[in-house]
Coordinates of C-alpha atoms in Angstrom, one line a residue:
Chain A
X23 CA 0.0 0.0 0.0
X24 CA 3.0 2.3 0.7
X25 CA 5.3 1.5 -2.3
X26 CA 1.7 2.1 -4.5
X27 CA 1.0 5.7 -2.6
X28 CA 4.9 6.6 -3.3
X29 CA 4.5 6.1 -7.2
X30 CA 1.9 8.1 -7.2
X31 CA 3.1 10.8 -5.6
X32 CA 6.6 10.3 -7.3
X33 CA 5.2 10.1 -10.5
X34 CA 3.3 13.5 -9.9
X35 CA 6.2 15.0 -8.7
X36 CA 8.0 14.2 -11.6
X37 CA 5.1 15.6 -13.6
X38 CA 4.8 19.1 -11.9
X39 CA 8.5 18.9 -12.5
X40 CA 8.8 18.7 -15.7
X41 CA 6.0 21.5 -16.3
X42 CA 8.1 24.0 -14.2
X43 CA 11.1 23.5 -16.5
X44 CA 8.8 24.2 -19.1
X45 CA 6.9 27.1 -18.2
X46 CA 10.0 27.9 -16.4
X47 CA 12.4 28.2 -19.5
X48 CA 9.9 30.2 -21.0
X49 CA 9.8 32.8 -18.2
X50 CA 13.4 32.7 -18.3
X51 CA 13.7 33.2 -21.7
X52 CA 11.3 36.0 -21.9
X53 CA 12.7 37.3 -18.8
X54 CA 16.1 37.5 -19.6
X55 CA 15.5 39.4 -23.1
X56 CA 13.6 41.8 -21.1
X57 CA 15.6 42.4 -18.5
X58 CA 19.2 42.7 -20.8
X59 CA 17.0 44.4 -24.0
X60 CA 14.7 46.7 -21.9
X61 CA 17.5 49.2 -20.7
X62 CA 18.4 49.8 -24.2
X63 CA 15.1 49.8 -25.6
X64 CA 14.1 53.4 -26.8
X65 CA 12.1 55.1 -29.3
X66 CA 14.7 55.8 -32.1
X67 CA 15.0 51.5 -32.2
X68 CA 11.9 51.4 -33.5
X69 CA 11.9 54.5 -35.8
X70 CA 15.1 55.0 -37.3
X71 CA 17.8 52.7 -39.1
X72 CA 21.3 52.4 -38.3
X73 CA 23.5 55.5 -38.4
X74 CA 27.1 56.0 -39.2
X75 CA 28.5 53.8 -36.0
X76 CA 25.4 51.9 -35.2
X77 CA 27.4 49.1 -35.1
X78 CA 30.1 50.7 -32.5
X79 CA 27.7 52.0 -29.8
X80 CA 26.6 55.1 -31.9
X81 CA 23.2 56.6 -32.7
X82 CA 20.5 54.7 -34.6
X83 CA 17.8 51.8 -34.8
X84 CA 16.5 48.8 -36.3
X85 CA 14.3 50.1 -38.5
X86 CA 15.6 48.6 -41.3
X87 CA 15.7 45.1 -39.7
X88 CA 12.1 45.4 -38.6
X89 CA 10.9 46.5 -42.0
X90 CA 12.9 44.1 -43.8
X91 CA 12.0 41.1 -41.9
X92 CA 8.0 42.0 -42.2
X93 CA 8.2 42.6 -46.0
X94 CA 10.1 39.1 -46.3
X95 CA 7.9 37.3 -43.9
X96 CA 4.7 39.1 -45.5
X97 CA 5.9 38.4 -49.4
X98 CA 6.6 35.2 -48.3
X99 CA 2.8 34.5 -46.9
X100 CA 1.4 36.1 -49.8
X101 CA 3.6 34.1 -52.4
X102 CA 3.2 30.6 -50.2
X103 CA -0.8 31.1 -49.9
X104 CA -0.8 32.3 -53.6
X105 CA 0.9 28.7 -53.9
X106 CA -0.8 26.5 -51.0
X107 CA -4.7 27.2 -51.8
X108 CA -4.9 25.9 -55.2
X109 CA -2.7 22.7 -54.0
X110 CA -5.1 22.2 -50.7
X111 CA -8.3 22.3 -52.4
X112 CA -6.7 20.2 -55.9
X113 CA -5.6 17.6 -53.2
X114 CA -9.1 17.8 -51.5
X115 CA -11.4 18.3 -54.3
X116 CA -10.0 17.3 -57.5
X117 CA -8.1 14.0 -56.7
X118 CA -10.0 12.6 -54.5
X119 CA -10.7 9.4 -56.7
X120 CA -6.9 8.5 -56.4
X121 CA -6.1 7.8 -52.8
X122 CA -2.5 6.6 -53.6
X123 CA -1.6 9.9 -55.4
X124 CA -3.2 12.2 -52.6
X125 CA -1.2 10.5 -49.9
X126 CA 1.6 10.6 -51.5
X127 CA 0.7 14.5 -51.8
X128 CA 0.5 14.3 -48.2
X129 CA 3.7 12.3 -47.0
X130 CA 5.2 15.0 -50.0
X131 CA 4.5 17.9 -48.1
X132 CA 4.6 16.5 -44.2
X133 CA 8.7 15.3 -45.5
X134 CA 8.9 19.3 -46.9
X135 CA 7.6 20.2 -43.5
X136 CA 10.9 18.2 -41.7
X137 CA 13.3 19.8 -44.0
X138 CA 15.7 22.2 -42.1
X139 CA 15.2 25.6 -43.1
X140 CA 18.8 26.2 -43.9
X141 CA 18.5 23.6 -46.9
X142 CA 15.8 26.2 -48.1
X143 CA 18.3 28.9 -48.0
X144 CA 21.1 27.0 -49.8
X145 CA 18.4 25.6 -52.2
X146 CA 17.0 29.6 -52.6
X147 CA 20.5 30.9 -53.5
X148 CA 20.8 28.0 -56.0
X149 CA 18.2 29.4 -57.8
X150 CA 19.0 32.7 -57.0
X151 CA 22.4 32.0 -58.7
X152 CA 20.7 30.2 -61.8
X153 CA 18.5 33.4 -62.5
X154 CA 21.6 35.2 -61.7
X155 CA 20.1 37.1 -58.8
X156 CA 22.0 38.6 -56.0
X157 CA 21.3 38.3 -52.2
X158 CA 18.3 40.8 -52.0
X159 CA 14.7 40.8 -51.3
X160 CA 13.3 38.5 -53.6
X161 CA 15.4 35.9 -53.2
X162 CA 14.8 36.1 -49.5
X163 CA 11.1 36.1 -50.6
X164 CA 11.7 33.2 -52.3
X165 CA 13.7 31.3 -50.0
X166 CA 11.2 31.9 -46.8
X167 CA 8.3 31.1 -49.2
X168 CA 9.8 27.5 -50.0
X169 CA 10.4 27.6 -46.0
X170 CA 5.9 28.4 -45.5
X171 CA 4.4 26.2 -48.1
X172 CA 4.6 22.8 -46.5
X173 CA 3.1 25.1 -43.3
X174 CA 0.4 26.4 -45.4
X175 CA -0.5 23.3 -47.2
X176 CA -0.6 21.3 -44.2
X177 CA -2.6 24.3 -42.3
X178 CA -5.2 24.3 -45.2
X179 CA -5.3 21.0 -45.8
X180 CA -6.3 19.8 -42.3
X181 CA -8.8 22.7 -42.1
X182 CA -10.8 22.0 -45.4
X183 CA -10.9 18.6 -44.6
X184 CA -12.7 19.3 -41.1
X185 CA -15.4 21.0 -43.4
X186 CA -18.6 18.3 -43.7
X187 CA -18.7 16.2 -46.5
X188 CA -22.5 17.7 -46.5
X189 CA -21.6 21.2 -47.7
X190 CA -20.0 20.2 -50.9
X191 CA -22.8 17.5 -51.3
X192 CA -25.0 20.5 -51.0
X193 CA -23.6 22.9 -53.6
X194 CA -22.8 19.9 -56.5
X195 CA -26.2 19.0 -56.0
X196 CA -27.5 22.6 -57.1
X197 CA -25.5 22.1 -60.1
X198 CA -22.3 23.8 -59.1
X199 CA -18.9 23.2 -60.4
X200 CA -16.4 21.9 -58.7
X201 CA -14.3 25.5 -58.5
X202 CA -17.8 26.9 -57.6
X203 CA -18.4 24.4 -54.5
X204 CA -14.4 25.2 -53.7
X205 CA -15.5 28.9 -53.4
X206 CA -18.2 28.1 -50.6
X207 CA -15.6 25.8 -49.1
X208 CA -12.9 28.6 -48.5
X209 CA -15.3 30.5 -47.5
X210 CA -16.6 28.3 -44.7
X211 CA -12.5 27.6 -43.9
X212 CA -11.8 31.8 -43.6
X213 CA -10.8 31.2 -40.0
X214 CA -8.7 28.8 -41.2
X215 CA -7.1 30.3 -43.6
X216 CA -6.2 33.3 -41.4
X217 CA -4.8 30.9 -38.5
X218 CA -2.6 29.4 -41.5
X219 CA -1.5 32.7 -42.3
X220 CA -0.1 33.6 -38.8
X221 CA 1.4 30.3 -38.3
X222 CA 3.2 31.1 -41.6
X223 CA 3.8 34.7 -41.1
X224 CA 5.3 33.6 -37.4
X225 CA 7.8 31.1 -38.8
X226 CA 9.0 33.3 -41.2
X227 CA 9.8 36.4 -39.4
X228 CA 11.7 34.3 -37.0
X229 CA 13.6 32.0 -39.3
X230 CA 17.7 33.2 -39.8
X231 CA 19.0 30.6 -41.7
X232 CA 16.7 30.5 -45.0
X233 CA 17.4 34.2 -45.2
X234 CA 21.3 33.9 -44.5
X235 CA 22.6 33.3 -48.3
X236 CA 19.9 34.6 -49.5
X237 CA 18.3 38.2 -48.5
X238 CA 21.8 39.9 -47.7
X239 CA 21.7 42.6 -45.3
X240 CA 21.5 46.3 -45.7
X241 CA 21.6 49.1 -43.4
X242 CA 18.6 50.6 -45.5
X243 CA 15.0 50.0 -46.1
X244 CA 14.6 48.2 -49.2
X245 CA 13.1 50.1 -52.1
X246 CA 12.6 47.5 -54.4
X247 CA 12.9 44.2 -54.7
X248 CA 16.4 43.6 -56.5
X249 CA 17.8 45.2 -53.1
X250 CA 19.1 43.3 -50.2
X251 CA 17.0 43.6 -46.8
X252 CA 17.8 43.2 -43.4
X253 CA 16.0 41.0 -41.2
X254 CA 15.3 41.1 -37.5
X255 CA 17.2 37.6 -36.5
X256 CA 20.3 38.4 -38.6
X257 CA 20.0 42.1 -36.7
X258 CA 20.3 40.6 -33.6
X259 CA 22.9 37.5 -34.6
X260 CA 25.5 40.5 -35.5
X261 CA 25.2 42.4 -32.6
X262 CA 25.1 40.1 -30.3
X263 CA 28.3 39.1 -31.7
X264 CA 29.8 42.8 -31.0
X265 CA 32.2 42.6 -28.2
X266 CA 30.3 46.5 -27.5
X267 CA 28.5 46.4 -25.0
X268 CA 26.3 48.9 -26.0
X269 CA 26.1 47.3 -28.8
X270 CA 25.0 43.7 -27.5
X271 CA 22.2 45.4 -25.1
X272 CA 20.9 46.6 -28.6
X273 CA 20.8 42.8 -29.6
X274 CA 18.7 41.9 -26.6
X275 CA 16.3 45.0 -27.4
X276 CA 16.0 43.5 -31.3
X277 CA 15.3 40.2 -29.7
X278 CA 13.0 42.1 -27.6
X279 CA 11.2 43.8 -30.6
X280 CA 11.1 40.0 -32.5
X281 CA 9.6 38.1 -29.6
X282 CA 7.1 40.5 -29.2
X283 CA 5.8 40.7 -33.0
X284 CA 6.0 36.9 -32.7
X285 CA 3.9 36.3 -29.7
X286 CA 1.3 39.1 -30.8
X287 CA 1.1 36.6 -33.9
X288 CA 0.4 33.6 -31.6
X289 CA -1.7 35.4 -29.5
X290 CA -3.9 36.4 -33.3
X291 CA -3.7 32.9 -34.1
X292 CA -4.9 31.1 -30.6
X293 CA -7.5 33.2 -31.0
X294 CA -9.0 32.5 -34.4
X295 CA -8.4 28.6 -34.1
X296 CA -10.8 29.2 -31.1
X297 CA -13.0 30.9 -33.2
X298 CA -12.7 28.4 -36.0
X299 CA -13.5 25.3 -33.7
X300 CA -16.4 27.2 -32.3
X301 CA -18.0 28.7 -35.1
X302 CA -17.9 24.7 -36.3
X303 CA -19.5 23.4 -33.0
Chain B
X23 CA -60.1 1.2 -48.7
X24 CA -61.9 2.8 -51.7
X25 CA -59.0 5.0 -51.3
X26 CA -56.3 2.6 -51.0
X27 CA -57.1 0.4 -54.4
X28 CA -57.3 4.5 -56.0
X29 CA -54.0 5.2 -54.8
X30 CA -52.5 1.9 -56.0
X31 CA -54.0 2.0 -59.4
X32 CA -52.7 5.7 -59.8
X33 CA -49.0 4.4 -58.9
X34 CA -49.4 2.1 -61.5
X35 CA -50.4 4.3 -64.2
X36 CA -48.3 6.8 -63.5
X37 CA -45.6 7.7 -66.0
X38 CA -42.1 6.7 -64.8
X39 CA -39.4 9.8 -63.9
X40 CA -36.3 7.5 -63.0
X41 CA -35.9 4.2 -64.3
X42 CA -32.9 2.0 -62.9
X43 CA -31.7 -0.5 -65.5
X44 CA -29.1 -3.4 -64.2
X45 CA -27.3 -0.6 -61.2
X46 CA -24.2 -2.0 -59.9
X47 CA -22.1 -0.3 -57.9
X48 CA -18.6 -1.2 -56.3
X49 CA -16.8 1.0 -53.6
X50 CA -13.2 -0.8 -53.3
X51 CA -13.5 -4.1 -53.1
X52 CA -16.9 -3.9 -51.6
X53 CA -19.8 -4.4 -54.0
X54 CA -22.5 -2.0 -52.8
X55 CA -25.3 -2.3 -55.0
X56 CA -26.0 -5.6 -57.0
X57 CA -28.7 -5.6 -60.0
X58 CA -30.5 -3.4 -59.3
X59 CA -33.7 -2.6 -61.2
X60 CA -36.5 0.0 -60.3
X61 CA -38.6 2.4 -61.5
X62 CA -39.8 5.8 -59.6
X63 CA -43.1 7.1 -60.5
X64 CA -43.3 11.0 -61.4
X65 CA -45.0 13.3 -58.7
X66 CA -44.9 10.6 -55.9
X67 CA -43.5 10.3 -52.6
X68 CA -41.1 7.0 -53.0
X69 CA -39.3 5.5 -50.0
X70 CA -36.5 3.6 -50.0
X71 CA -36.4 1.3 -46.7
X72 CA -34.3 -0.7 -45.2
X73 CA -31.3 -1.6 -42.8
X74 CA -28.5 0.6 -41.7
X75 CA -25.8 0.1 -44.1
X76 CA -27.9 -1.4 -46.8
X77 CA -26.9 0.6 -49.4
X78 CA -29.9 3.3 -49.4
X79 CA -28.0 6.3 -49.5
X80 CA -26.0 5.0 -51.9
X81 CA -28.6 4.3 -54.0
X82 CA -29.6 7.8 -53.7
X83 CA -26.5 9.2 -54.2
X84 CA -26.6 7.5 -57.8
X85 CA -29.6 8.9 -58.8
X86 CA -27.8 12.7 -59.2
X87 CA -24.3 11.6 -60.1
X88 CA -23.2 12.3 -56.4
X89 CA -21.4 9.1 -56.1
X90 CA -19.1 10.2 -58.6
X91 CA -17.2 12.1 -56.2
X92 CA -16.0 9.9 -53.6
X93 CA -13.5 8.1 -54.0
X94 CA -12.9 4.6 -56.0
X95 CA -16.2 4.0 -57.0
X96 CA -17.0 1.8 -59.8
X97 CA -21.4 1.8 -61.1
X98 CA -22.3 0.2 -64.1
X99 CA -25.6 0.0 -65.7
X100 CA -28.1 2.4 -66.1
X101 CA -29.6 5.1 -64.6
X102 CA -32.5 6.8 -67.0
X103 CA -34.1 10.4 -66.1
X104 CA -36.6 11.5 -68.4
X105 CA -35.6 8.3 -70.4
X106 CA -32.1 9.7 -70.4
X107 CA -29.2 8.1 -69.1
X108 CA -26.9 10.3 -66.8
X109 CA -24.4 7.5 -67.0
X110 CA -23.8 8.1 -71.0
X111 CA -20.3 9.6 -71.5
X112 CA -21.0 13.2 -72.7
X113 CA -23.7 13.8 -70.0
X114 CA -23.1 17.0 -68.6
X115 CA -23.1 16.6 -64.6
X116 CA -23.7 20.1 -63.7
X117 CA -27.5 19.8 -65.4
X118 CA -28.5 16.2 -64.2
X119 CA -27.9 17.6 -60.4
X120 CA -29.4 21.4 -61.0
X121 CA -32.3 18.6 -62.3
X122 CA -32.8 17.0 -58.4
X123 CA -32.7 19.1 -55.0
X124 CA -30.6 16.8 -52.0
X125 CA -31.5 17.3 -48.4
X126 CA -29.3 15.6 -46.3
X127 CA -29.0 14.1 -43.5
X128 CA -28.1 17.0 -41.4
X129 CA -28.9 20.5 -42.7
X130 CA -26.0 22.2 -44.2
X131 CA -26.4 25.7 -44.6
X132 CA -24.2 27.8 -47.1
X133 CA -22.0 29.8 -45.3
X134 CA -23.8 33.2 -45.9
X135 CA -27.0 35.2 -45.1
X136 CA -30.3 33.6 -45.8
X137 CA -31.4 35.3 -48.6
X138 CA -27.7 34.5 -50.5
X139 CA -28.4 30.7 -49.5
X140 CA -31.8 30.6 -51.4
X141 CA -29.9 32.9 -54.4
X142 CA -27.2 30.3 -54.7
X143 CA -28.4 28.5 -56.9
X144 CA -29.7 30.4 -59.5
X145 CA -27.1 33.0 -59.7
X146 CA -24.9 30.1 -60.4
X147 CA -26.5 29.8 -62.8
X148 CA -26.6 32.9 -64.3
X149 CA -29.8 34.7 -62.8
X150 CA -28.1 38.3 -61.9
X151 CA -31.4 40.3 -61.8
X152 CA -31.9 42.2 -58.3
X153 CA -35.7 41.8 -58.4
X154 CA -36.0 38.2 -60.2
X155 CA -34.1 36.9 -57.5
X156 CA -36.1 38.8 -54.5
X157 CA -38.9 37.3 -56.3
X158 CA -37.3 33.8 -56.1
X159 CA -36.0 33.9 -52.2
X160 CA -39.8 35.3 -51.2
X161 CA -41.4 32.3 -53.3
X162 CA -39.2 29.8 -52.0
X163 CA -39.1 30.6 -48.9
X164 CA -42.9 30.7 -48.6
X165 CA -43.0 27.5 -50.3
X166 CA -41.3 26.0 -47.1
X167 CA -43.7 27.9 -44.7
X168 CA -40.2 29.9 -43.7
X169 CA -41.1 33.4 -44.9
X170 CA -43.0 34.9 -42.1
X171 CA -40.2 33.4 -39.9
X172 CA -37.2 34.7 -41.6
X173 CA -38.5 37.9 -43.8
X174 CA -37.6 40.8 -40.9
X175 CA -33.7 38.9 -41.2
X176 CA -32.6 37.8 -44.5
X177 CA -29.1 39.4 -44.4
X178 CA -28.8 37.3 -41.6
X179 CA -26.2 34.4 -41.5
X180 CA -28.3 31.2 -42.3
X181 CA -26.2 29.4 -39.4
X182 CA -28.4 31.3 -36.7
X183 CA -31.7 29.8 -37.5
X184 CA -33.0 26.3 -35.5
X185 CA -32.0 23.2 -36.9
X186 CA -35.6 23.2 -38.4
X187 CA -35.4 26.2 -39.9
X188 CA -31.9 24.8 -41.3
X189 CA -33.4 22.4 -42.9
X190 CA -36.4 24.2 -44.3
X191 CA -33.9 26.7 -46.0
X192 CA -31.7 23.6 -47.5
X193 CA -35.4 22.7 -48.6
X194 CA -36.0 26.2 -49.8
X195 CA -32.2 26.2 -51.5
X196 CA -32.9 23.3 -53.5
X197 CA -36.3 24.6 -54.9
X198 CA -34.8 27.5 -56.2
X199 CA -32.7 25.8 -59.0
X200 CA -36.6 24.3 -60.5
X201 CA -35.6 20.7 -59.8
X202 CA -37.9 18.3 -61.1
X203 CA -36.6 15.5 -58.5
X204 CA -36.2 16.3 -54.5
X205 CA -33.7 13.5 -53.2
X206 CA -34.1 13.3 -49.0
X207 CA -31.7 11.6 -47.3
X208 CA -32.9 10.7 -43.7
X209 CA -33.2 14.1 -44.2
X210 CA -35.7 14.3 -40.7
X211 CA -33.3 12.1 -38.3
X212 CA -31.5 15.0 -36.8
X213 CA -35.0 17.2 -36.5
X214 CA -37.3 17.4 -33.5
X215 CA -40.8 16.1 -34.0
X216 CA -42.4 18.6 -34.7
X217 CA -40.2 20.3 -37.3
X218 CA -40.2 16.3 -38.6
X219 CA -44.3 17.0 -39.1
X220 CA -43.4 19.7 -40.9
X221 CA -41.0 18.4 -43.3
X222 CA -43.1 15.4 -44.0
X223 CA -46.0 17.7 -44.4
X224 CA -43.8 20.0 -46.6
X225 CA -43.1 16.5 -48.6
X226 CA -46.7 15.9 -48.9
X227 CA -48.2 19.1 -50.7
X228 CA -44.7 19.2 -53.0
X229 CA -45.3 16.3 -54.6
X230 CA -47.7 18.0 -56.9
X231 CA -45.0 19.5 -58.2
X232 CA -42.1 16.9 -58.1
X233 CA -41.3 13.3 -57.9
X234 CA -39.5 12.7 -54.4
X235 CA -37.3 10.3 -53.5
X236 CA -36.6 9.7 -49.8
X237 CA -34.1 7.5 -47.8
X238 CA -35.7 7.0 -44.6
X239 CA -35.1 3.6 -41.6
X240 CA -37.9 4.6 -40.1
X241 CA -40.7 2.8 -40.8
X242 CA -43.6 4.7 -39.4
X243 CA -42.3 7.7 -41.6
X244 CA -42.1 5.9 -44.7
X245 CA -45.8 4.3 -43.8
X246 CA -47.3 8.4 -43.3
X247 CA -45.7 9.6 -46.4
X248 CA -44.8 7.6 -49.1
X249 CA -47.0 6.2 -52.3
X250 CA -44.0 3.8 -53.7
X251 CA -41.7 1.9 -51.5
X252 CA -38.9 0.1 -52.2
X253 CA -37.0 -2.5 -49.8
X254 CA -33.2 -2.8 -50.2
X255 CA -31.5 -5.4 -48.2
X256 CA -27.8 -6.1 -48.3
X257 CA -27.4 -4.1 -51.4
X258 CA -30.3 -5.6 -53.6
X259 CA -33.7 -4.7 -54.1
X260 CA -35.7 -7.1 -52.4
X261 CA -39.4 -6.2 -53.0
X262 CA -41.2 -2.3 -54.3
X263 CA -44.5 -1.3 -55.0
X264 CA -47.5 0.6 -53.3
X265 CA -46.6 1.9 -49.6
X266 CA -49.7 -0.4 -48.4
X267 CA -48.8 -3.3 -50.1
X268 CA -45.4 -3.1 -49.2
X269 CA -45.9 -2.5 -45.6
X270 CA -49.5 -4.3 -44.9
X271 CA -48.9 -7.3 -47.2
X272 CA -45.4 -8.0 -48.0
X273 CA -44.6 -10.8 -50.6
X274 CA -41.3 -11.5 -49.7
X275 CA -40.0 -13.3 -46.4
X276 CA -37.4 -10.8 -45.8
X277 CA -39.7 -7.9 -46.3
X278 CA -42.0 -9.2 -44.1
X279 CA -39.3 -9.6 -41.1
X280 CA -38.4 -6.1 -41.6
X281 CA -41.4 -4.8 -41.4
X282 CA -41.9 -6.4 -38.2
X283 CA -38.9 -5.6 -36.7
X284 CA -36.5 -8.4 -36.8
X285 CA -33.8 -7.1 -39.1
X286 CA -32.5 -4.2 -37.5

């Protein structure tokens, strides 16, 4: 009776341990960005790009950075759901006589899904060097993009296929196409397709290596495409890397500024899966 | 009993809207429906009966080509509306459904407001005109008794009405595309009795207009609203004819056991 009452309470005690570490990490994590990045957290990070010395203590923000890495992880959503939707609903509505082909769709994308992102980036500035691009906005675009379709697909794919068999019965049987019963489909799925666009917007902004080769860095906001951008994570990998001190406290405030944007995102996207799975009940 | 030989004699007379010629249908490995051969009167209520898993709905699902879309389905023979087959090769789908209104199971209303529900279909099919299709919705949705419930809150998304009144707008929905057929697929077993009595009444005064078809396991139903039954058991046809007949004096042995209750 006593060896039974001391697994429970072992096992329990291993439990709440484990969730501490957990929740605990994340705290930590959070806690230490804020408490090295707040000091040096100011208005003119946020509102202006580096100036001459930035990267020696002197005036200046990450402007740039910011910018950069929401017009990369932005192009990238728009490009990747440009891409995802037709595949989702083909895989869902067009070959659904062929069950070998759609899972091999399936297992296609979930293996893209595993791939490291920094294959993306050395596959991106492949064809980056084919077209004979150089490191600059678009070929970050397109690197990140490769990086967010197996997200999107995947995201889509799951959520059309919670939709009731019913609703397409319902529209094919007033005499509607196929593309015109995939119209009322998406737009039962709009939660959906929003949540997939915050999962995807929320990888990319955060993702270093797929934008390493491949989007360049510049002190300046990119004005067109052909120019390279900055991005947030490679802001704070090179200043973290300054032995200035000044400098490095700047690197926590940039992590600062990313962690933020990111967890707004989750926060967005918690809230319309909620929304999604209710509006279904 | 006047009434009941009437009733019979009009089945037989009537004119036939779908003929089933030699149906066989094969899901996978699993053959679904074997030889069969009926015939569905025009501007009747016909049931199709039997056992869970029988192959009634996918019977039903033949009748408007919506078999076609799931998956590895194989259907030979042939399926005749207005003494055309929807099988043939060149048969364009899109007008052989617009041809029959489905009501499922459960109701499944369009994601949109009322009014764009009922529009759907024709503006699909190419009725753009503001006041034709006002005209439509308001003579639709009267047709389903719906109108007085619903007129104050058309733009109103369909998915805040009762499951009822879901169902009645489906109803509504389907009517607006001028079927000739209405398919229902148990389409009463998630409604509450009394919007059940409506539906079936709804069934009753619309088959003036159009030959229905109805996929029901519940017998008493069938008994208060059908004309023309027809018994599938195990993915054949095992007797059809006149709802009294059918129900009061089966001819076949299995038939009979169903209709008292010992296949389930």
């Amino acid at each position: 009776m006593k060896r039974r009452k001391f697994e429970e309470l072992f096992f329990k005690g291993l439990m709440l341990l484990a969730t501490i570490i957990i929740s605990g990490s994340l705290f930590l994590i959070v806690g230490t960005i804020f408490y090295k990045g707040a000091p040096y957290m100011n208005l003119d990070m946020i509102t202006k790009t580096p100036g001459g010395g930035f990267y020696i203590g002197k005036e200046g923000g990450i402007l740039n950075a910011i910018i950069g890495s929401l017009y990369i992880a932005g192009g990238a959503t728009v490009l990747g759901l440009a891409i995802s939707i037709p595949v989702a609903i083909f895989i869902n509505m067009y070959i659904n006589g062929k069950t070998f082909l759609v899972n091999t769709l399936r297992m296609a994308y979930d293996v893209l899904f595993g791939i490291p992102s920094i294959v993306y980036g050395a596959f991106g500035f492949l064809i980056m060097v084919c077209f004979g691009l150089r490191a600059s906005l678009l070929g970050g675009i397109i690197a990140v993009t490769l990086l967010v379709i197996p997200i999107l697909v995947r995201t889509l794919d799951e959520v059309i296929r919670t939709v009731p068999s019913e609703l397409g019965d319902a529209t094919l049987s007033l005499g509607a196409t196929r593309w015109e019963t995939a119209k009322v489909i998406l737009r039962q799925i709009r939660p959906g397709i929003f949540t997939a666009i915050l999962l995807s917007f929320g990888r990319a902004i955060g993702d270093v290596a797929s934008v390493l080769f491949t989007a360049g860095f510049s002190d300046n906001i990119p004005t067109s495409l052909h120019e390279p951008a900055a991005s947030l994570p490679l802001a704070i990998f090179f200043q973290l890397s300054s032995p200035v001190a000044e400098v490095q406290g700047r690197g926590y405030a940039s992590a600062l500024v990313l962690t933020v944007i990111v967890l707004i995102i989750t926060i967005l996207s918690e809230i319309c899966i909620r929304k999604f799975y209710k509006q279904k009940a | 009993m006047y009434q009941e030989v009437l009733q019979t004699e009009s089945v037989a007379a009537k004119k036939t809207h779908i003929s089933v010629k030699g149906l066989n249908v094969q899901i996978g490995s699993q053959h679904i429906l074997k030889d069969i051969n009926i015939d569905i009167p025009d501007k009747k209520v016909t049931s199709i009966i039997g056992p869970s898993g029988c192959g009634k709905t996918t019977l039903l699902k033949t009748f408007n080509r919506l078999l076609d879309t799931s998956s590895d389905v194989k259907i030979t023979g042939k399926v005749l509306v207005d003494g055309e087959n929807i099988y043939d090769p060149g048969i364009e789908v899109t007008r052989i459904r617009k041809k029959m209104g489905l009501l499922s199971q459960r109701p499944c209303p369009l994601p949109m407001s009322i009014y764009d529900n009922v529009a759907y279909g024709p503006r699909i099919h190419g009725t753009r005109k503001k006041a034709v299709l006002d005209e439509l919705v308001e003579r639709q949705l009267r047709a389903t008794g719906l109108w007085e419930e619903v007129k104050d809150r058309l733009n109103a998304s369909a998915n805040r009405l009762s499951i009822g009144q879901q169902q009645r707008l489906c109803l509504a929905r389907g009517l607006a595309v001028s079927p000739e057929i209405i398919l229902g697929d148990e389409s009463t077993s998630a409604l509450d009795p009394v919007s059940t009595h409506i539906i079936e009444n709804l069934f009753i005064k619309l088959k003036e207009k159009y030959s229905i078809v109805l996929v029901t396991h519940i017998l008493r139903q069938a008994a208060r609203i059908s004309d023309y039954i027809i018994f599938v058991y195990m993915g054949k046809v095992i007797e059809a004819g006149p709802a009294e007949q059918v129900l009061q004096d089966p001819q076949e042995e299995l038939t009979k056991q169903y209709v008292k209750g010992y296949i389930t």
